[in-house]
Coordinates of C-alpha atoms in Angstrom, one line a residue:
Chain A
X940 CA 237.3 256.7 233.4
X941 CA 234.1 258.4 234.5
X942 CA 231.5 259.8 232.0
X943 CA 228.1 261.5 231.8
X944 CA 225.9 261.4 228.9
X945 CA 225.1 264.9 227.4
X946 CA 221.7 263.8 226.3
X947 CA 219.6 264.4 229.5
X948 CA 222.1 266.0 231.0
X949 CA 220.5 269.7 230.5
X950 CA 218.7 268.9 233.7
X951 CA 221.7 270.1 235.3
X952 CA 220.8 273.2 234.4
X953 CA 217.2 272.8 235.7
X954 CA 219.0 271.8 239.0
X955 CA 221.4 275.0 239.2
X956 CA 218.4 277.5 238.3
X957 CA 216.5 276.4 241.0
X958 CA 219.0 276.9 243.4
X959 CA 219.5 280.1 242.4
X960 CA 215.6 281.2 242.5
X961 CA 215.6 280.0 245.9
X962 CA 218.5 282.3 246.9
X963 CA 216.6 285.6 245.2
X964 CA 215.8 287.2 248.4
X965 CA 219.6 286.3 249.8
X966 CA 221.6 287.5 246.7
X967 CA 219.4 290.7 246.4
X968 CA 220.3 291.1 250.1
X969 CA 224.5 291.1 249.7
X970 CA 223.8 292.7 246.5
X971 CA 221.9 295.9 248.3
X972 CA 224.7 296.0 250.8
X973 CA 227.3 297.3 248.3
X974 CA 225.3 297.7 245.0
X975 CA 221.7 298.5 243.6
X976 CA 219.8 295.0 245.3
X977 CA 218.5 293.6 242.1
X978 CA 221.0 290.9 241.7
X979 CA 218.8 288.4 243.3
X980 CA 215.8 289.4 241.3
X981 CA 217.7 289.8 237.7
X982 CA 219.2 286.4 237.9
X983 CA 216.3 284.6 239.7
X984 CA 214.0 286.4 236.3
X985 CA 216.6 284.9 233.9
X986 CA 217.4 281.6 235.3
X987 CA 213.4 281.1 236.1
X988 CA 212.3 281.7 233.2
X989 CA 215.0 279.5 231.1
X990 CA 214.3 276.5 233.5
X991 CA 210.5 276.8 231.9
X992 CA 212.1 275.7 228.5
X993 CA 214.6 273.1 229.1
X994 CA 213.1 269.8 228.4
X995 CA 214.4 266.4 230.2
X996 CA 215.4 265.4 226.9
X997 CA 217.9 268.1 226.1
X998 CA 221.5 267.9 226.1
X999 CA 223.5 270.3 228.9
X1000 CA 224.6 272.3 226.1
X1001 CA 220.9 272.7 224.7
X1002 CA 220.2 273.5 228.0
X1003 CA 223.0 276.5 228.2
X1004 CA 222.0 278.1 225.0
X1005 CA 218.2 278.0 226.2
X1006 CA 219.5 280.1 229.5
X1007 CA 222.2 282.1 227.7
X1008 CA 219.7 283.1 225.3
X1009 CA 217.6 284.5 228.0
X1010 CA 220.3 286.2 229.7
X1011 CA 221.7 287.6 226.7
X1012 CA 217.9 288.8 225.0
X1013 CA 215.8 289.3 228.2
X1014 CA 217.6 290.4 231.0
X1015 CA 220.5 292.7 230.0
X1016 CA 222.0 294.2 233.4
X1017 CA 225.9 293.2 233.7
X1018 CA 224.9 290.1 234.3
X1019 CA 222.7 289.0 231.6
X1020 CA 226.2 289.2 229.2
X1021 CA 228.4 287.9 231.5
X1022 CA 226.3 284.6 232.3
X1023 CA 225.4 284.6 229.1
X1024 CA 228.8 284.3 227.4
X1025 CA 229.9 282.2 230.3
X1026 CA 226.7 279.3 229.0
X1027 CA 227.2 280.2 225.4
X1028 CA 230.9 279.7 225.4
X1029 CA 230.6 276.9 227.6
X1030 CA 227.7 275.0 225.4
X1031 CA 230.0 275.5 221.9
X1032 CA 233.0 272.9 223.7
X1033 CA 230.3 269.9 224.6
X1034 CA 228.6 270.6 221.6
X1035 CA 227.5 267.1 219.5
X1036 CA 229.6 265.2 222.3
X1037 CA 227.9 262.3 223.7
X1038 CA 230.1 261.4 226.8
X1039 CA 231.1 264.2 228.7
X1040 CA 234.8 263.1 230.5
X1041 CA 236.6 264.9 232.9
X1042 CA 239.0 266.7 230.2
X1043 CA 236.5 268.0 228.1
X1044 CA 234.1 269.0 231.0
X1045 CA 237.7 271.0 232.2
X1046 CA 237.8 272.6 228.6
X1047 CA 233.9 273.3 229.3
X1048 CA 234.6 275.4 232.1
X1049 CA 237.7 277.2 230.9
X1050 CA 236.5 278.3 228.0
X1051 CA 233.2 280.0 230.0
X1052 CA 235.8 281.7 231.5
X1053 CA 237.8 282.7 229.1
X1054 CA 234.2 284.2 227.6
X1055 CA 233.5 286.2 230.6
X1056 CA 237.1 287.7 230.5
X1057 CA 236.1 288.8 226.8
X1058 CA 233.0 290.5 227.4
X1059 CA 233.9 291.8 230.5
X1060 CA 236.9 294.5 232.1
X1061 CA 237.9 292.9 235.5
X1062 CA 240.7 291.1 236.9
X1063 CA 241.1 288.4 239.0
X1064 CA 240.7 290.6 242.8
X1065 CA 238.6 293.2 241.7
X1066 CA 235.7 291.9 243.9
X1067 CA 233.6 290.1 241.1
X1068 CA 232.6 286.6 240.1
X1069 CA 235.9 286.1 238.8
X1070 CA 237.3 285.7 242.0
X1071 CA 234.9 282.5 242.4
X1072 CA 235.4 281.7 238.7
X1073 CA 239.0 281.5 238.2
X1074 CA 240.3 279.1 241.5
X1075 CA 237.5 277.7 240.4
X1076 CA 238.2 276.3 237.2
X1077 CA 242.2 275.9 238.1
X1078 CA 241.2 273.8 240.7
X1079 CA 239.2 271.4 238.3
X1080 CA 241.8 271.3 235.8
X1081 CA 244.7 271.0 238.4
X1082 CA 243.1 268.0 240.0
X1083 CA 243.7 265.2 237.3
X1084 CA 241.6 262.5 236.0
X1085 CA 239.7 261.8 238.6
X1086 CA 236.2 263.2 237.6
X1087 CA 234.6 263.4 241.5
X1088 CA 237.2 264.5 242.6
X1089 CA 238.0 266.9 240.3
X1090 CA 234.2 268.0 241.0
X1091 CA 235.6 268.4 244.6
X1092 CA 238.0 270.2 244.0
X1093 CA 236.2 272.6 242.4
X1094 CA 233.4 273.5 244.8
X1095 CA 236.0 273.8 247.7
X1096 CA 237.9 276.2 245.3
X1097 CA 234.5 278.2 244.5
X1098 CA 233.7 279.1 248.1
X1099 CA 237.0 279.7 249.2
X1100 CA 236.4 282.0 245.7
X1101 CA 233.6 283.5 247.0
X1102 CA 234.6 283.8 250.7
X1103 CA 238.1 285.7 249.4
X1104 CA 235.8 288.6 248.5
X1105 CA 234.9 289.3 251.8
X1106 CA 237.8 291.6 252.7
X1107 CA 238.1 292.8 248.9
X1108 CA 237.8 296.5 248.0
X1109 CA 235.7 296.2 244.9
X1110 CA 237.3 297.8 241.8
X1111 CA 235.0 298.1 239.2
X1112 CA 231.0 298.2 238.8
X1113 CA 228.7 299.9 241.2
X1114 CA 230.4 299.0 243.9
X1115 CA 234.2 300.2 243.1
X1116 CA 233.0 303.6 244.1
X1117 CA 232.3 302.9 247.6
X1118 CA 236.0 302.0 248.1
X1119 CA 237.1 300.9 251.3
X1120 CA 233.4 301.1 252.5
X1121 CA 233.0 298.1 250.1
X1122 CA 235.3 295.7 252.2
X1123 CA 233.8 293.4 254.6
X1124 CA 230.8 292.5 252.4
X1125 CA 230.5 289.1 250.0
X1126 CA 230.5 290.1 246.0
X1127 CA 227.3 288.9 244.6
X1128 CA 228.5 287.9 241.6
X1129 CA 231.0 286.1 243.1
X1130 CA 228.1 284.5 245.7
X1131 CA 225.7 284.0 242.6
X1132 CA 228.9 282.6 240.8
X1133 CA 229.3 279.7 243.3
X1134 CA 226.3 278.5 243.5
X1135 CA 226.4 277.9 240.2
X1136 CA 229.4 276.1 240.5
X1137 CA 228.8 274.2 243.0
X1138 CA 225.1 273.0 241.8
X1139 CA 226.7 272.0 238.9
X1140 CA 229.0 270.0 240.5
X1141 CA 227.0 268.3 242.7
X1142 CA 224.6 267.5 239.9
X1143 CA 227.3 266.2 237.9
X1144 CA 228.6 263.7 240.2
X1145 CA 225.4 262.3 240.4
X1146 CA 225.4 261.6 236.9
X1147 CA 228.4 260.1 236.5
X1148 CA 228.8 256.5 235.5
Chain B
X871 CA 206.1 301.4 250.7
X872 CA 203.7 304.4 249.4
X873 CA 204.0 303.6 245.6
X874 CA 201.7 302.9 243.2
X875 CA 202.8 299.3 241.9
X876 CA 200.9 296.1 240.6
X877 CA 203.1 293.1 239.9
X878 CA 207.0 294.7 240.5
X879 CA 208.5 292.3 238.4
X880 CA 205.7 294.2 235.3
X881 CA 206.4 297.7 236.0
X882 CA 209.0 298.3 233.0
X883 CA 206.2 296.6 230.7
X884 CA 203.9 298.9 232.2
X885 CA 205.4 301.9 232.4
X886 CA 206.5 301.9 228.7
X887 CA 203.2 301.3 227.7
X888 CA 201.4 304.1 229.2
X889 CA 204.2 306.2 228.3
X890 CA 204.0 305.3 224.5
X891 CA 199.7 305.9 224.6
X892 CA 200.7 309.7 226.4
X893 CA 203.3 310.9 223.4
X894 CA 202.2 309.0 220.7
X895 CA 202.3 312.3 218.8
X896 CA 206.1 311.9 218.9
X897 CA 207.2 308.0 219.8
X898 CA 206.1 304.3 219.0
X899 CA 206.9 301.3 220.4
X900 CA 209.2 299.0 217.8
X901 CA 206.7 296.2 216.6
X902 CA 209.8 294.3 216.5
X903 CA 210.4 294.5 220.6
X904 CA 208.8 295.9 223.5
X905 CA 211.7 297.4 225.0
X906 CA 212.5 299.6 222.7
X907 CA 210.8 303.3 222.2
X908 CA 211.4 304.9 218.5
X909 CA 210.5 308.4 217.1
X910 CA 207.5 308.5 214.9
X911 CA 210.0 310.1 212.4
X912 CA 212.4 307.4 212.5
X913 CA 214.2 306.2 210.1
X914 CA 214.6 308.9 208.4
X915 CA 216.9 307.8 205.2
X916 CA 220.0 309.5 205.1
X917 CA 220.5 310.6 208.3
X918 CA 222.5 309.1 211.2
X919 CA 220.4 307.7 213.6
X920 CA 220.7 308.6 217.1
X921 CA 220.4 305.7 220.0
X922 CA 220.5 305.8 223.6
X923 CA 219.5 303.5 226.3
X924 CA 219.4 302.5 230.2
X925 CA 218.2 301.3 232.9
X926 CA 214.7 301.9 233.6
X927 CA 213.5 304.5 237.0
X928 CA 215.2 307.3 235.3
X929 CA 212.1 308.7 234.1
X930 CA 211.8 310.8 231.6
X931 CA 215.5 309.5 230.9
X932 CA 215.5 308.2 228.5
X933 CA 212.8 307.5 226.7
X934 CA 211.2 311.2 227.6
X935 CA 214.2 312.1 224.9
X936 CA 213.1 310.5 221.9
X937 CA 211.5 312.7 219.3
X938 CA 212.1 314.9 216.4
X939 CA 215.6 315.9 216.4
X940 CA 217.4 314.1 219.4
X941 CA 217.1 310.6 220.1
X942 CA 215.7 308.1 217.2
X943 CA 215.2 305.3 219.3
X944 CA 215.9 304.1 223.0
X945 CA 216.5 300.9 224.2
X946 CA 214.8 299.9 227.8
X947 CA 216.0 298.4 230.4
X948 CA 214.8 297.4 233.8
X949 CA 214.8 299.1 237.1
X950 CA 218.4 300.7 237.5
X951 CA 219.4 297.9 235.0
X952 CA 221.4 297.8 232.0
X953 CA 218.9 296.6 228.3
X954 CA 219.8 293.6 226.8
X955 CA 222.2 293.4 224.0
X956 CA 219.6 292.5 221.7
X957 CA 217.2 295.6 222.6
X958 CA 220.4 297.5 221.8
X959 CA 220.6 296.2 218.4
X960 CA 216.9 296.0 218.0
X961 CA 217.2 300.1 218.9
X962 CA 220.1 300.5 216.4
X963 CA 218.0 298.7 213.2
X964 CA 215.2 301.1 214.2
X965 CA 217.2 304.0 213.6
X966 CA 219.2 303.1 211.1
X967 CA 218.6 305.1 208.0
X968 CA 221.8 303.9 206.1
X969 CA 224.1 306.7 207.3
X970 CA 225.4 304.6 210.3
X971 CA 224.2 304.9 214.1
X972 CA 225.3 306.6 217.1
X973 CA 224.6 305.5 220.3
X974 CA 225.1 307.7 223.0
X975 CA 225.3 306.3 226.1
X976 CA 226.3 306.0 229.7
X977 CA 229.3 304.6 231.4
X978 CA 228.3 301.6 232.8
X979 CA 229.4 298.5 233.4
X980 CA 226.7 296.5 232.1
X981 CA 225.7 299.3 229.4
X982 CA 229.1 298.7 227.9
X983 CA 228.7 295.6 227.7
X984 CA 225.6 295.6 226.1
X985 CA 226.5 297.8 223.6
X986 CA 229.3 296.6 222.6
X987 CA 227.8 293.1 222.0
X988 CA 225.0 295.2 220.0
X989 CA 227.8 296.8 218.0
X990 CA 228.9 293.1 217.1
X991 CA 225.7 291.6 215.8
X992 CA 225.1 295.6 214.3
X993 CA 228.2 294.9 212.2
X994 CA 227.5 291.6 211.1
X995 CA 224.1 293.4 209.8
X996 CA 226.2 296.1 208.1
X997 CA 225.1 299.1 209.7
X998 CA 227.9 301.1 210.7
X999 CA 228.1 301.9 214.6
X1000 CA 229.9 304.3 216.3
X1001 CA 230.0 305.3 220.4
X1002 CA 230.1 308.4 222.7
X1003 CA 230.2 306.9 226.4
X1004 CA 229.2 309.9 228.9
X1005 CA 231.5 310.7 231.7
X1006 CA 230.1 313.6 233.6
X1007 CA 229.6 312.7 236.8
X1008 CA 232.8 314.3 238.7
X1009 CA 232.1 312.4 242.1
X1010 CA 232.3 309.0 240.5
X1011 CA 236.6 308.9 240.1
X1012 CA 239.4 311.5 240.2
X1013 CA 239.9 313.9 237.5
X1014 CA 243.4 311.3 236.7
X1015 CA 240.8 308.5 236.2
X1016 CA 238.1 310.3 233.9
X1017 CA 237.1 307.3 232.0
X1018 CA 236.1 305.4 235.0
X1019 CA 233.3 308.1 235.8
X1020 CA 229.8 307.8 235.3
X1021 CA 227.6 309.5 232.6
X1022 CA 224.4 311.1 234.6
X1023 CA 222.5 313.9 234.1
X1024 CA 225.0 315.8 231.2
X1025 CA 223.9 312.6 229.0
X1026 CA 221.0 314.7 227.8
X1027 CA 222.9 317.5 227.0
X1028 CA 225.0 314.9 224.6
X1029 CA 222.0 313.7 223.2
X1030 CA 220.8 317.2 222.5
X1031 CA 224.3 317.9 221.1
X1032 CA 224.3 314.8 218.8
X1033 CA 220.9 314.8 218.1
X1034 CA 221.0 318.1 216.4
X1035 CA 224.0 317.5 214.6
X1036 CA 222.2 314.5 212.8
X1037 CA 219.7 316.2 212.1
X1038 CA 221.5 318.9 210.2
X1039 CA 222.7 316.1 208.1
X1040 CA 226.3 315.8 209.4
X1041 CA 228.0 312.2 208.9
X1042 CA 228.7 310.2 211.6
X1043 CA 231.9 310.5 212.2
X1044 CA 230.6 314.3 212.8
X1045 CA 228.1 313.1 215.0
X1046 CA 230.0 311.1 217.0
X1047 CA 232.6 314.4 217.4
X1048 CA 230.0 316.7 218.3
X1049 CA 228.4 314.4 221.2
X1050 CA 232.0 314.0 222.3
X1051 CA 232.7 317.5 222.7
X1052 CA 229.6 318.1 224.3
X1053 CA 230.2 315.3 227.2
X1054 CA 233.9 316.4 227.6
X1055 CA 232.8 320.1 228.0
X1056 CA 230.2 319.3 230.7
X1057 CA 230.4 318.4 234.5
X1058 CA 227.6 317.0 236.8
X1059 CA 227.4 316.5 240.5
X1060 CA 224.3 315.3 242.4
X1061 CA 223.5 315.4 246.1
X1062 CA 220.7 313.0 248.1
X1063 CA 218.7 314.0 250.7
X1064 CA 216.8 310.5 250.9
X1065 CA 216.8 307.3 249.3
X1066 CA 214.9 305.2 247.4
X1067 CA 213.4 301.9 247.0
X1068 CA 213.3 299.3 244.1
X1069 CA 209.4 298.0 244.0
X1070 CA 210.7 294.2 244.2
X1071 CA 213.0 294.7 247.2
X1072 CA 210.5 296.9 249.1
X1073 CA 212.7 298.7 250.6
X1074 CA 215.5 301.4 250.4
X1075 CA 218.7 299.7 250.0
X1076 CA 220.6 302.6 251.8
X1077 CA 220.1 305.4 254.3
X1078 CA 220.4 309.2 254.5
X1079 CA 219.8 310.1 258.0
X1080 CA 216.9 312.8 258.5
X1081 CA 219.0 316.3 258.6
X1082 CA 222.4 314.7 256.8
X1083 CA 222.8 314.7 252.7
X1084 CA 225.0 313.1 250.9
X1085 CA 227.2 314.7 248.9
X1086 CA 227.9 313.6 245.0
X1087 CA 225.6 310.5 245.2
X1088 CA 224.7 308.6 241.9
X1089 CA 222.0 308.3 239.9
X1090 CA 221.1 304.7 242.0
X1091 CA 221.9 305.8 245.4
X1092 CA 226.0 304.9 244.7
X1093 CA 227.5 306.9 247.7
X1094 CA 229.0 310.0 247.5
X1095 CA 232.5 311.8 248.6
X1096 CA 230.5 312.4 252.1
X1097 CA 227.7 313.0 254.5
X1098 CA 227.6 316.0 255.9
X1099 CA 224.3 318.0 257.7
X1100 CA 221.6 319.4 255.6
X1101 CA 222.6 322.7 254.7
X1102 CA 220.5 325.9 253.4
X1103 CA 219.7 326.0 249.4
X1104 CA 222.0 328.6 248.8
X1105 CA 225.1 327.0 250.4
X1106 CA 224.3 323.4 248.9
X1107 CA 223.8 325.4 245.5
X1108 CA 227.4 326.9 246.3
X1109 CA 228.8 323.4 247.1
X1110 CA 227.7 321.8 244.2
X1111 CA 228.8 324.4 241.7
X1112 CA 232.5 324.8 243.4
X1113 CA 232.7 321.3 243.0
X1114 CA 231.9 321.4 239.4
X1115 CA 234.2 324.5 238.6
X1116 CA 237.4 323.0 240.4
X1117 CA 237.1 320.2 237.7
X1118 CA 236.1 322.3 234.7
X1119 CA 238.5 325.2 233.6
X1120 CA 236.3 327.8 233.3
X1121 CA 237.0 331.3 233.0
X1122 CA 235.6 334.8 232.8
X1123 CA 233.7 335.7 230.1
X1124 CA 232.8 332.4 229.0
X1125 CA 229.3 330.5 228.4
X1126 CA 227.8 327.8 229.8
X1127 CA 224.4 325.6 229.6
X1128 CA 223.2 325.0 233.0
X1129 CA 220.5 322.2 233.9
X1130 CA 219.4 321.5 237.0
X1131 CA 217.7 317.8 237.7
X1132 CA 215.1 316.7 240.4
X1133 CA 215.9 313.0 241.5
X1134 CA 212.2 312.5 242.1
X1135 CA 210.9 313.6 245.3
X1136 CA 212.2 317.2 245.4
X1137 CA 209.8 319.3 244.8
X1138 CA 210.1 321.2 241.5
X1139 CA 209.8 324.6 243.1
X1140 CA 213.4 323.9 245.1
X1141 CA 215.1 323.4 241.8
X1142 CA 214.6 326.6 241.0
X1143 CA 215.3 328.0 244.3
X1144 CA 218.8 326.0 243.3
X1145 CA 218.6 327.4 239.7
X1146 CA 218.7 331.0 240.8
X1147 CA 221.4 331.0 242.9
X1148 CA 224.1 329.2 241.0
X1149 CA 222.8 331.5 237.8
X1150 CA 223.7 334.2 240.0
X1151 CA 226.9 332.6 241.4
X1152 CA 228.2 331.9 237.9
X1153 CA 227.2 335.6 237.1
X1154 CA 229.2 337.0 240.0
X1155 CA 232.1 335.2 238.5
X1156 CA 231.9 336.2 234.6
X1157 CA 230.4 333.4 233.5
X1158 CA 227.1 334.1 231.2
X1159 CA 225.1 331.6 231.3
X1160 CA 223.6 331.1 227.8
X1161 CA 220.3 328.4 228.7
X1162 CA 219.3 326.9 231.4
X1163 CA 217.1 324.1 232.6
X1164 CA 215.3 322.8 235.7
X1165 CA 213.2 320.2 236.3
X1166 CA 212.7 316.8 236.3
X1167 CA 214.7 315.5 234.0
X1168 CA 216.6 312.4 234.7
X1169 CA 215.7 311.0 238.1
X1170 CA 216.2 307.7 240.1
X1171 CA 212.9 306.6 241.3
X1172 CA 211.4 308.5 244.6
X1173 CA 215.2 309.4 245.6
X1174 CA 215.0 313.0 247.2
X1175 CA 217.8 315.3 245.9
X1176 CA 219.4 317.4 242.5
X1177 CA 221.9 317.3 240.2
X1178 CA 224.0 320.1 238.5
X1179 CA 225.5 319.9 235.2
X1180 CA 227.0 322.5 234.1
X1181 CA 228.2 322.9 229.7
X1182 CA 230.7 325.0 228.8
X1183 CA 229.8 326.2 225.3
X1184 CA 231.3 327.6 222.1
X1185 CA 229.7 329.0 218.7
X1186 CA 228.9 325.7 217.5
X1187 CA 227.9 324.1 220.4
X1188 CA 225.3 327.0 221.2
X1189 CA 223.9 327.2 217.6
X1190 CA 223.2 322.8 218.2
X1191 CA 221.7 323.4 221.2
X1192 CA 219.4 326.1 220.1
X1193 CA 218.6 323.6 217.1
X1194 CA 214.7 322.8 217.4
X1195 CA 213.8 320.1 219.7
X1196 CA 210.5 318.2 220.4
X1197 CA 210.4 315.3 222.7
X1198 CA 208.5 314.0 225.3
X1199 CA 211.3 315.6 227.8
X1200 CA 212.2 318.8 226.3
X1201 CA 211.2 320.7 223.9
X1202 CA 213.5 324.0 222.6
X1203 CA 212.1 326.3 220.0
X1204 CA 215.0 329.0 218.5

């Protein structure tokens, strides 16, 4: 069965951050569409910043604390608690773990989720990252012991995530009071979501052994 | 983009500065974090402390409403953007003077959040904290779905509700009662007449036509109930307040607190141009209004329009908002 070492493995989290400073100027785009525009420029601040700190040494969960503990005491917004509870959650599964398998990367991801339900009010089709999140994470779990293609699964089941958004009406946040003027636009938590997702996945996969 | 602006991702840090160097005669910046603004009398043992907090580009909300006898201490986010959970706290230790906190606040997604993560780490600290979450906007959701509205401009009218309270000693439980009653008696509606821009996008991330406003816009451009053509003061003055009293039961003969809010770019003379004619409108319907503000008083960056909130007020609210005040913001003397 396929493994990755945690010790190392907060690179990952190097990998996903850039990603998503590279997309500022995209996500602050969709976000404008349909909310305030400084999606892009809040998570690009946060993730940015906690890249600085994470070491090739530390371990992915080191590595989620360090950027949880940005999002959580330096960047506020909705989605400085949300991401941050998501990493936090997240880091307290794989914590003093060695080899990361498939079953306890799968409890990894579900409980992030289950932290973003806590701190947050929305459902599954309210037009927010949950929509991303939750197929998401079913997908990984649903698709066995095959770590890759478990990993597979996943990303296919985030942007189909994402993309479901699309012809949402957004029910809560800035958005939800646009209403119907809201369909036809991505989320951009739900964009930002999956690109976390499906860095981490592909950054994974290369690590496993 | 005609703004004065160094490094956009700076101009919180910036901004609070200069702000804390103007009215250091009445606020201080926490040693303990930048983002947070604290009255010079603060903590004052005893008494309940008083804590708000927001995005930043509201300015003077809210840090223009810290000072002797309303807020104790604000926490700051950035542009349009809820603070951090820990600034929340941080704002909550400040003014903490072992009689418990209230933070009043705005309904928000992300503010909500914030806080109530704050509360949690608050708790573990022992201080007591209780929550008022301002609701005033009557554009943001039906009347049925109340809690889903936003708090705008009435938040300073529950801070100035609050705030007096505390500082006539009352508990907290009192406090938090009073600032409740003061955000279910009030009503706000706002209406745009031009955007306005985040420095770090550079430009406006929505339009009002030239000749159109929009009609109960938030306090970050979120759209309003609808566009229609811009109309003369007096019938956009009419407007607004019709909208208000549909969703407030007023009748004759009772008292209200008026305040009227520029959203930046208006110029301050056409709040009162707006200001006279609702006073007059509310007259010609029995209603006496008791105080009344305009101004500048919680705006969204260069965004051209106003906001009406509109109190209705009994004995003891009147007596807590003639309660000496003196902020940055606004100052009330008897």
């Amino acid at each position: 069965m396929s493994t990755f070492a945690n010790a190392g493995a907060g690179a990952i989290i190097r990998e996903v951050a850039a990603v998503i400073v590279e997309n500022r100027g995209y996500l602050s785009e969709i976000d404008g569409k349909i909310g305030d525009g400084d999606h892009g420029n809040n998570m690009a601040k946060g993730f940015g910043r906690a890249a600085e700190r994470i070491t090739d040494a530390d371990t992915l969960d080191a590595a989620m604390m360090t950027l949880s503990d940005v999002l959580m005491s330096e960047i506020g917004g909705s989605m400085g608690p949300l991401y941050g509870m998501f990493f936090a959650d997240m880091a307290d599964v794989i914590e003093g773990k060695e080899q990361i398998d498939v079953r306890t990367f799968g409890a990894m991801l579900a409980a992030g989720r289950d932290g973003v339900v806590a701190i947050g009010s929305a459902k599954v089709g309210d037009k927010t990252l949950l929509d991303t999140l939750f197929p998401a994470v079913d997908a990984f779990c649903a698709a066995g012991d095959d770590f890759p293609a478990a990993l597979r699964a996943m990303t296919a089941a985030a942007e189909a995530g994402r993309d479901s958004t699309l012809d949402m009406v957004a029910k809560i946040g800035r958005a939800s009071r646009l209403g119907e003027r809201s369909r036809g636009v991505l989320d951009a938590g739900a964009t930002s979501c999956c690109m976390i997702l499906t860095a981490m996945a592909e950054q994974t996969a290369k690590r496993l052994a | 983009m005609q703004r004065f602006v160094n490094d956009p991702d700076a101009i919180v840090e910036e901004t609070v500065r200069g702000f804390v160097k103007v009215h250091s005669d009445l606020v201080r910046l926490d040693p303990a974090n930048d983002r947070v603004v604290v009255s010079r009398d603060a903590p004052v043992q005893g008494k309940v402390g008083v804590v708000t907090g927001g995005g930043s580009g509201h300015e003077p909300a809210f840090i223009g409403y810290t000072g002797r006898n309303m807020v104790d201490a604000v926490a700051v986010g950035e542009l349009f953007s809820s603070p951090t959970a820990k600034s929340f706290l941080d704002a909550i230790k400040a003014a903490n003077g072992g009689a418990g906190v209230c933070v009043l606040y705005g309904n928000y997604a992300g503010d909500n959040m914030n806080v109530k993560m704050a509360m949690r780490m608050a708790k573990k600290e022992g201080i007591e904290v209780l929550t008022v979450v301002a609701n005033d906007d009557v554009c943001s959701a039906p009347a049925a779905e109340r809690e889903k509205r936003r708090g705008v401009a009435g938040e300073i009218l529950m801070w100035k509700i609050g705030g007096a309270k505390a500082a006539l000693g009352a508990s907290a439980a009192e406090v938090q009662a009073a600032a409740q009653k003061a955000i279910d008696a009030t009503r706000s509606i706002g209406v745009g007449l031009a955007p306005c821009t985040l420095p770090a996008n550079g430009k406006p991330n929505f339009q009002i036509e030239p000749g159109k406003m929009e009609f109960g816009i938030g306090h970050h451009g979120e759209p309003g109930v609808n566009i229609t053509e811009l109309k003369s003061a007096n019938e956009v003055a009419d407007d607004m307040l019709k909208i208000v009293l549909d969703d407030h039961d007023l009748a004759t003969g009772d008292e209200v607190c008026v305040l009227i809010s520029g959203l930046g770019a208006t110029p301050v003379n056409e709040l009162y141009v707006l200001y006279d004619r609702i006073e007059s409108q509310l007259a010609a319907q029995g209603i006496t209004t008791y105080r009344g503000f305009a101004g500048n008083y919680f705006t969204s960056l260069e965004m051209m329009g106003a906001t009406l909130t509109v109190m209705k007020l009994d004995d003891e609210l009147k007596a807590l908002l003639d309660h000496d005040v003196a902020t940055p913001a606004m100052g009330v003397n008897g």
